[in-house]
């Protein structure tokens, strides 16, 4: 605690003279932390899985669960100034995502992007940053959404506002329950340029949906322990976007149908949308792995539908991002912003129908 207090005092000078006279804790009645179902249970940590089940998850999954992707801070205010105090435990260090994409924290006003906070190379536990998103704006009520980092833990401590600014609850979502996405690095947001550009974030703005992002980079393999955690969430729909992290089609076969079965035990009528792998540039040279996984997912889904599951449906990943859209890929595998935009557009109408919007 002394280290944190010291850091706050040192950081306080960063916005000196910038007119941020009031700091509101994130854990406040009118501020909503969305997309993190276990936020309260985890005592205000921005983790994506329940800490009580930590030992049941593969170590790599739990480590990735500390990345805050999909978490959002939402409220309405007429403040002319908005700033944030936040802490990253380490600097960015990925090769295929820059600082903004890995560790950035975005601010949107309504559906419009305004600014991103990023750490520097000296980020470490206990070092608190202050970032001014905007100041000097007219006093008018605005819908504020702060999107948390895609590939980094982050802890947002306080929101900076005008001294007398009004703070109200965020507008309700179109559907009360969240859409829960489970999958791979693509689900987690690799390689969006910043957190507001994951395909779930784009869909959320387009359809006014809450969402939970349970993408685990390199580790979206469909383990039973993870399936049971996913099934804890009272969801409007589940979107399954996993396959490629499994080493081969036999491994996927062992996990895919049981994963759906665990969801169905607790949610017999909740819509489940199963997405086959999007196109990979490696397929142009004859790689068959993705197509074999697509065939396996089609088989599992078709069998369950034939057995009477009326709330399960298939989306072909290549209809979202296929061989004619390789400009939507960063490294031959992961979408860039254009690719994520295409994925969101392709899923939007399906989710509208599934959710009755």
Coordinates of C-alpha atoms in Angstrom, one line a residue:
X1 CA 0.0 0.0 0.0
X2 CA 2.7 2.6 0.8
X3 CA 4.2 2.0 -2.7
X4 CA 0.8 2.7 -4.3
X5 CA 0.2 5.8 -2.3
X6 CA 3.6 7.1 -3.2
X7 CA 3.0 6.4 -6.9
X8 CA -0.3 8.3 -6.7
X9 CA 1.4 11.3 -5.2
X10 CA 4.1 11.3 -7.8
X11 CA 1.6 10.9 -10.6
X12 CA -0.6 13.7 -9.3
X13 CA 1.6 16.2 -11.0
X14 CA 1.1 14.8 -14.4
X15 CA -2.2 16.6 -14.8
X16 CA -1.3 19.7 -12.8
X17 CA -3.2 22.7 -14.1
X18 CA -5.4 20.5 -16.3
X19 CA -8.5 21.0 -14.3
X20 CA -9.2 17.5 -12.9
X21 CA -10.5 18.5 -9.4
X22 CA -12.5 15.3 -8.7
X23 CA -11.5 11.7 -8.8
X24 CA -14.3 9.1 -8.6
X25 CA -13.6 5.5 -7.7
X26 CA -14.5 3.0 -10.4
X27 CA -16.4 1.1 -7.8
X28 CA -19.1 3.7 -7.4
X29 CA -22.9 3.3 -7.6
X30 CA -23.4 5.0 -11.0
X31 CA -20.4 3.5 -12.7
X32 CA -20.9 0.1 -14.4
X33 CA -18.1 -2.4 -15.0
X34 CA -19.4 -4.5 -17.8
X35 CA -18.1 -7.7 -19.5
X36 CA -16.5 -9.1 -16.3
X37 CA -19.1 -11.4 -14.7
X38 CA -16.9 -12.2 -11.6
X39 CA -15.8 -8.6 -11.0
X40 CA -17.5 -8.3 -7.6
X41 CA -16.7 -11.9 -6.6
X42 CA -13.0 -11.2 -7.5
X43 CA -13.0 -8.2 -5.2
X44 CA -12.7 -5.6 -7.9
X45 CA -9.9 -7.3 -9.9
X46 CA -10.4 -6.9 -13.7
X47 CA -10.1 -10.7 -14.2
X48 CA -12.1 -12.7 -16.7
X49 CA -12.6 -15.9 -14.8
X50 CA -13.5 -16.7 -11.1
X51 CA -10.4 -16.8 -8.8
X52 CA -12.1 -19.5 -6.7
X53 CA -11.6 -21.9 -9.7
X54 CA -8.0 -20.8 -10.5
X55 CA -6.5 -24.2 -9.7
X56 CA -9.0 -26.0 -12.0
X57 CA -7.8 -24.1 -15.1
X58 CA -4.6 -24.7 -17.0
X59 CA -2.0 -22.3 -15.8
X60 CA -1.8 -20.6 -19.2
X61 CA -5.6 -20.0 -19.2
X62 CA -5.5 -18.4 -15.8
X63 CA -2.6 -16.1 -16.7
X64 CA -4.5 -15.0 -19.8
X65 CA -7.7 -14.5 -17.8
X66 CA -5.9 -11.6 -16.0
X67 CA -5.9 -9.7 -19.4
X68 CA -8.9 -7.5 -19.1
X69 CA -10.2 -7.8 -22.7
X70 CA -13.9 -7.3 -23.1
X71 CA -14.1 -5.3 -19.8
X72 CA -15.7 -1.9 -20.1
X73 CA -16.4 1.0 -17.8
X74 CA -19.7 2.7 -18.6
X75 CA -21.5 5.8 -17.3
X76 CA -23.1 9.1 -18.3
X77 CA -21.7 12.5 -17.4
X78 CA -21.9 16.2 -18.3
X79 CA -18.3 16.7 -17.3
X80 CA -16.2 18.9 -19.6
X81 CA -13.2 16.8 -18.6
X82 CA -12.6 13.1 -18.4
X83 CA -9.3 11.6 -17.2
X84 CA -8.3 8.2 -15.7
X85 CA -5.9 6.8 -13.2
X86 CA -4.7 3.4 -14.0
X87 CA -2.0 0.8 -13.5
X88 CA -0.4 -1.8 -15.8
X89 CA 1.8 -4.5 -14.3
X90 CA 4.3 -4.6 -17.2
X91 CA 5.1 -2.8 -20.5
X92 CA 3.8 -4.1 -23.8
X93 CA 6.1 -6.6 -25.5
X94 CA 4.3 -8.4 -28.3
X95 CA 5.7 -8.6 -31.8
X96 CA 2.5 -8.5 -33.8
X97 CA 0.5 -6.0 -31.8
X98 CA 1.8 -2.5 -30.9
X99 CA 1.3 -0.7 -27.6
X100 CA -2.2 0.6 -28.4
X101 CA -3.4 -2.9 -29.5
X102 CA -1.9 -4.8 -26.6
X103 CA -2.2 -2.5 -23.6
X104 CA -4.3 0.5 -24.7
X105 CA -7.4 1.6 -22.9
X106 CA -9.9 3.4 -25.2
X107 CA -12.5 6.0 -24.5
X108 CA -15.7 6.2 -26.7
X109 CA -18.3 8.9 -26.5
X110 CA -21.5 7.1 -27.7
X111 CA -20.2 5.1 -30.7
X112 CA -17.4 7.5 -31.5
X113 CA -13.7 6.9 -30.6
X114 CA -11.9 9.8 -28.9
X115 CA -8.7 8.7 -27.2
X116 CA -6.4 5.9 -26.0
X117 CA -4.3 5.6 -22.8
X118 CA -1.1 3.6 -23.1
X119 CA 1.7 2.7 -20.7
X120 CA 5.4 3.4 -21.4
X121 CA 8.3 1.0 -21.2
X122 CA 8.6 1.5 -17.4
X123 CA 5.1 0.1 -16.5
X124 CA 5.3 -2.0 -13.4
X125 CA 3.1 -2.9 -10.4
X126 CA 2.5 0.1 -8.2
X127 CA 3.3 2.7 -10.9
X128 CA 0.1 4.7 -11.5
X129 CA -0.5 6.6 -14.7
X130 CA -2.9 9.5 -15.3
X131 CA -4.3 10.0 -18.8
X132 CA -6.4 13.0 -19.9
X133 CA -9.0 11.8 -22.4
X134 CA -10.4 15.3 -23.1
X135 CA -11.1 18.6 -21.4
X136 CA -12.8 21.9 -22.2
X137 CA -15.8 20.3 -23.9
X138 CA -19.3 21.8 -23.5
X139 CA -21.3 20.7 -20.5
X140 CA -23.7 18.1 -22.0
X141 CA -24.6 14.6 -20.9
X142 CA -22.5 12.0 -22.8
X143 CA -22.5 8.2 -22.9
X144 CA -19.0 7.2 -21.9
X145 CA -17.5 3.7 -22.5
X146 CA -13.9 2.9 -21.5
X147 CA -12.7 -0.3 -23.2
X148 CA -10.0 -2.2 -21.3
X149 CA -6.8 -3.7 -22.6
X150 CA -6.9 -6.7 -25.0
X151 CA -3.7 -8.4 -24.2
X152 CA -2.6 -7.0 -20.8
X153 CA -3.8 -6.9 -17.2
X154 CA -4.9 -3.4 -16.3
X155 CA -6.4 -1.9 -13.1
X156 CA -8.5 1.3 -13.5
X157 CA -8.5 3.1 -10.2
X158 CA -10.4 6.3 -10.6
X159 CA -12.2 8.5 -13.2
X160 CA -11.3 12.2 -13.3
X161 CA -14.3 14.6 -13.7
X162 CA -15.3 18.2 -13.1
X163 CA -16.0 19.0 -9.4
X164 CA -19.7 19.5 -9.9
X165 CA -20.2 17.1 -12.9
X166 CA -23.3 14.9 -12.9
X167 CA -22.8 11.2 -13.1
X168 CA -25.6 8.9 -14.1
X169 CA -25.9 5.2 -14.9
X170 CA -25.2 4.1 -18.5
X171 CA -28.1 3.6 -20.8
X172 CA -29.4 0.0 -20.8
X173 CA -28.4 -2.6 -23.3
X174 CA -30.8 -3.8 -25.9
X175 CA -30.8 -7.2 -24.2
X176 CA -30.2 -7.5 -20.4
X177 CA -28.0 -10.6 -20.5
X178 CA -24.6 -10.6 -22.2
X179 CA -23.5 -12.5 -25.3
X180 CA -20.6 -14.7 -24.2
X181 CA -17.8 -15.4 -26.7
X182 CA -15.4 -18.3 -26.1
X183 CA -12.4 -18.9 -28.3
X184 CA -8.8 -18.3 -29.3
X185 CA -6.5 -15.3 -29.8
X186 CA -8.8 -14.1 -32.6
X187 CA -11.6 -14.0 -30.0
X188 CA -9.4 -12.3 -27.5
X189 CA -8.7 -9.5 -30.0
X190 CA -5.5 -10.3 -31.8
X191 CA -4.5 -8.3 -33.8
X192 CA -6.8 -5.3 -33.4
X193 CA -5.2 -1.9 -33.3
X194 CA -6.9 -1.0 -30.0
X195 CA -9.5 -2.5 -27.7
X196 CA -12.5 -0.8 -29.3
X197 CA -11.8 -2.7 -32.5
X198 CA -12.2 -6.3 -31.5
X199 CA -15.1 -7.8 -33.4
X200 CA -17.1 -8.1 -30.1
X201 CA -16.6 -4.5 -29.4
X202 CA -17.7 -3.5 -32.9
X203 CA -20.8 -5.7 -32.6
X204 CA -21.6 -4.3 -29.1
X205 CA -21.7 -0.8 -30.5
X206 CA -23.7 -1.7 -33.6
X207 CA -26.3 -3.8 -31.7
X208 CA -26.1 -2.1 -28.3
X209 CA -25.1 -5.5 -26.7
X210 CA -23.3 -6.4 -23.6
X211 CA -20.6 -9.0 -24.2
X212 CA -18.1 -11.2 -22.3
X213 CA -14.8 -12.0 -24.0
X214 CA -13.4 -15.4 -23.0
X215 CA -10.8 -15.7 -25.8
X216 CA -7.6 -17.2 -24.6
X217 CA -4.7 -16.7 -26.9
X218 CA -3.1 -20.0 -27.9
X219 CA -5.2 -21.7 -25.2
X220 CA -8.8 -21.8 -26.4
X221 CA -8.9 -25.6 -26.5
X222 CA -12.3 -26.3 -25.0
X223 CA -11.2 -27.8 -21.6
X224 CA -14.1 -29.0 -19.4
X225 CA -13.1 -26.8 -16.5
X226 CA -13.3 -23.7 -18.7
X227 CA -16.6 -24.9 -20.2
X228 CA -18.0 -25.1 -16.6
X229 CA -16.9 -21.6 -15.9
X230 CA -18.5 -20.3 -19.2
X231 CA -21.7 -22.2 -18.2
X232 CA -21.9 -20.2 -15.0
X233 CA -22.8 -17.1 -16.9
X234 CA -26.5 -16.3 -17.4
X235 CA -26.1 -15.5 -21.1
X236 CA -28.3 -14.2 -23.9
X237 CA -26.3 -16.4 -26.2
X238 CA -23.0 -18.2 -26.4
X239 CA -20.7 -17.8 -29.4
X240 CA -18.1 -20.6 -29.8
X241 CA -15.1 -19.4 -31.9
X242 CA -12.6 -22.1 -31.0
X243 CA -10.8 -24.8 -32.9
X244 CA -7.3 -23.7 -34.1
X245 CA -5.6 -23.9 -30.7
X246 CA -6.1 -27.6 -30.6
X247 CA -3.1 -29.4 -32.0
X248 CA -5.1 -31.6 -34.4
X249 CA -8.6 -32.5 -35.4
X250 CA -8.6 -35.5 -33.0
X251 CA -7.9 -33.2 -30.1
X252 CA -10.7 -30.9 -31.2
X253 CA -13.1 -33.9 -31.5
X254 CA -12.4 -34.8 -27.9
X255 CA -13.4 -31.3 -26.7
X256 CA -15.9 -29.8 -29.0
X257 CA -19.1 -31.8 -28.5
X258 CA -18.4 -32.2 -24.7
X259 CA -18.0 -28.4 -24.4
X260 CA -21.5 -27.8 -26.0
X261 CA -22.8 -30.6 -23.7
X262 CA -21.6 -28.8 -20.6
X263 CA -23.3 -25.6 -21.7
X264 CA -26.5 -27.4 -22.6
X265 CA -26.7 -29.0 -19.1
X266 CA -27.2 -25.6 -17.6
X267 CA -28.7 -23.7 -20.5
X268 CA -30.9 -26.1 -22.5
X269 CA -32.6 -23.3 -24.5
X270 CA -30.0 -20.6 -24.7
X271 CA -28.9 -19.9 -28.3
X272 CA -25.4 -21.2 -29.2
X273 CA -23.7 -20.0 -32.4
X274 CA -20.8 -22.2 -33.5
X275 CA -18.3 -20.5 -35.8
X276 CA -15.9 -22.6 -38.0
X277 CA -12.3 -21.3 -38.4
X278 CA -11.9 -18.2 -40.5
X279 CA -9.6 -18.4 -43.5
X280 CA -5.8 -18.5 -42.9
X281 CA -3.4 -17.4 -45.6
X282 CA -1.5 -20.7 -45.0
X283 CA -4.4 -22.6 -46.7
X284 CA -3.4 -21.2 -50.1
X285 CA -0.4 -23.6 -50.1
X286 CA -2.6 -26.6 -49.4
X287 CA -2.8 -26.7 -45.6
X288 CA -5.9 -28.9 -44.8
X289 CA -6.0 -28.6 -41.0
X290 CA -8.5 -25.7 -40.8
X291 CA -10.8 -27.4 -43.3
X292 CA -10.7 -30.6 -41.4
X293 CA -11.6 -28.7 -38.2
X294 CA -14.5 -27.0 -40.1
X295 CA -15.8 -30.4 -41.2
X296 CA -15.6 -31.7 -37.6
X297 CA -17.6 -28.7 -36.2
X298 CA -20.2 -29.1 -39.0
X299 CA -20.6 -32.7 -38.1
X300 CA -21.0 -32.0 -34.3
X301 CA -23.5 -29.2 -34.9
X302 CA -25.5 -31.1 -37.5
X303 CA -25.8 -34.2 -35.3
X304 CA -27.0 -32.1 -32.3
X305 CA -29.6 -30.3 -34.5
X306 CA -30.8 -33.6 -35.9
X307 CA -31.2 -34.8 -32.3
X308 CA -33.5 -31.9 -31.5
X309 CA -31.4 -29.0 -30.5
X310 CA -33.4 -26.1 -32.0
X311 CA -31.2 -23.4 -30.4
X312 CA -27.9 -24.3 -32.0
X313 CA -26.7 -23.0 -35.3
X314 CA -23.6 -22.8 -37.5
X315 CA -21.7 -19.8 -39.0
X316 CA -19.0 -20.5 -41.5
X317 CA -15.9 -18.6 -40.6
X318 CA -15.0 -18.3 -44.3
X319 CA -18.3 -16.4 -44.8
X320 CA -16.9 -13.8 -42.4
X321 CA -13.3 -13.7 -43.5
X322 CA -12.6 -15.9 -46.5
X323 CA -10.0 -16.3 -49.2
X324 CA -11.1 -13.2 -51.0
X325 CA -10.5 -11.1 -47.9
X326 CA -6.8 -11.8 -47.0
X327 CA -6.2 -8.0 -46.7
X328 CA -8.1 -8.4 -43.4
X329 CA -5.3 -10.4 -41.9
X330 CA -2.1 -9.2 -40.1
X331 CA 0.1 -12.2 -40.1
X332 CA -1.8 -14.6 -42.2
X333 CA -3.8 -15.8 -39.3
X334 CA -5.1 -12.9 -37.1
X335 CA -7.5 -10.2 -38.3
X336 CA -6.6 -6.6 -38.5
X337 CA -9.2 -3.9 -37.9
X338 CA -10.6 -4.4 -41.4
X339 CA -10.9 -8.2 -40.8
X340 CA -12.6 -7.6 -37.5
X341 CA -15.0 -5.2 -39.1
X342 CA -15.9 -7.8 -41.7
X343 CA -16.4 -10.4 -38.9
X344 CA -18.7 -8.1 -37.0
X345 CA -20.7 -7.2 -40.1
X346 CA -21.1 -10.9 -40.9
X347 CA -22.3 -11.8 -37.4
X348 CA -24.5 -8.8 -36.8
X349 CA -27.6 -10.0 -38.7
X350 CA -27.3 -13.5 -37.3
X351 CA -27.2 -12.2 -33.8
X352 CA -30.1 -9.8 -34.5
X353 CA -32.2 -12.9 -35.4
X354 CA -30.9 -15.1 -32.6
X355 CA -31.7 -12.4 -30.0
X356 CA -34.9 -11.2 -31.5
X357 CA -33.7 -7.6 -31.9

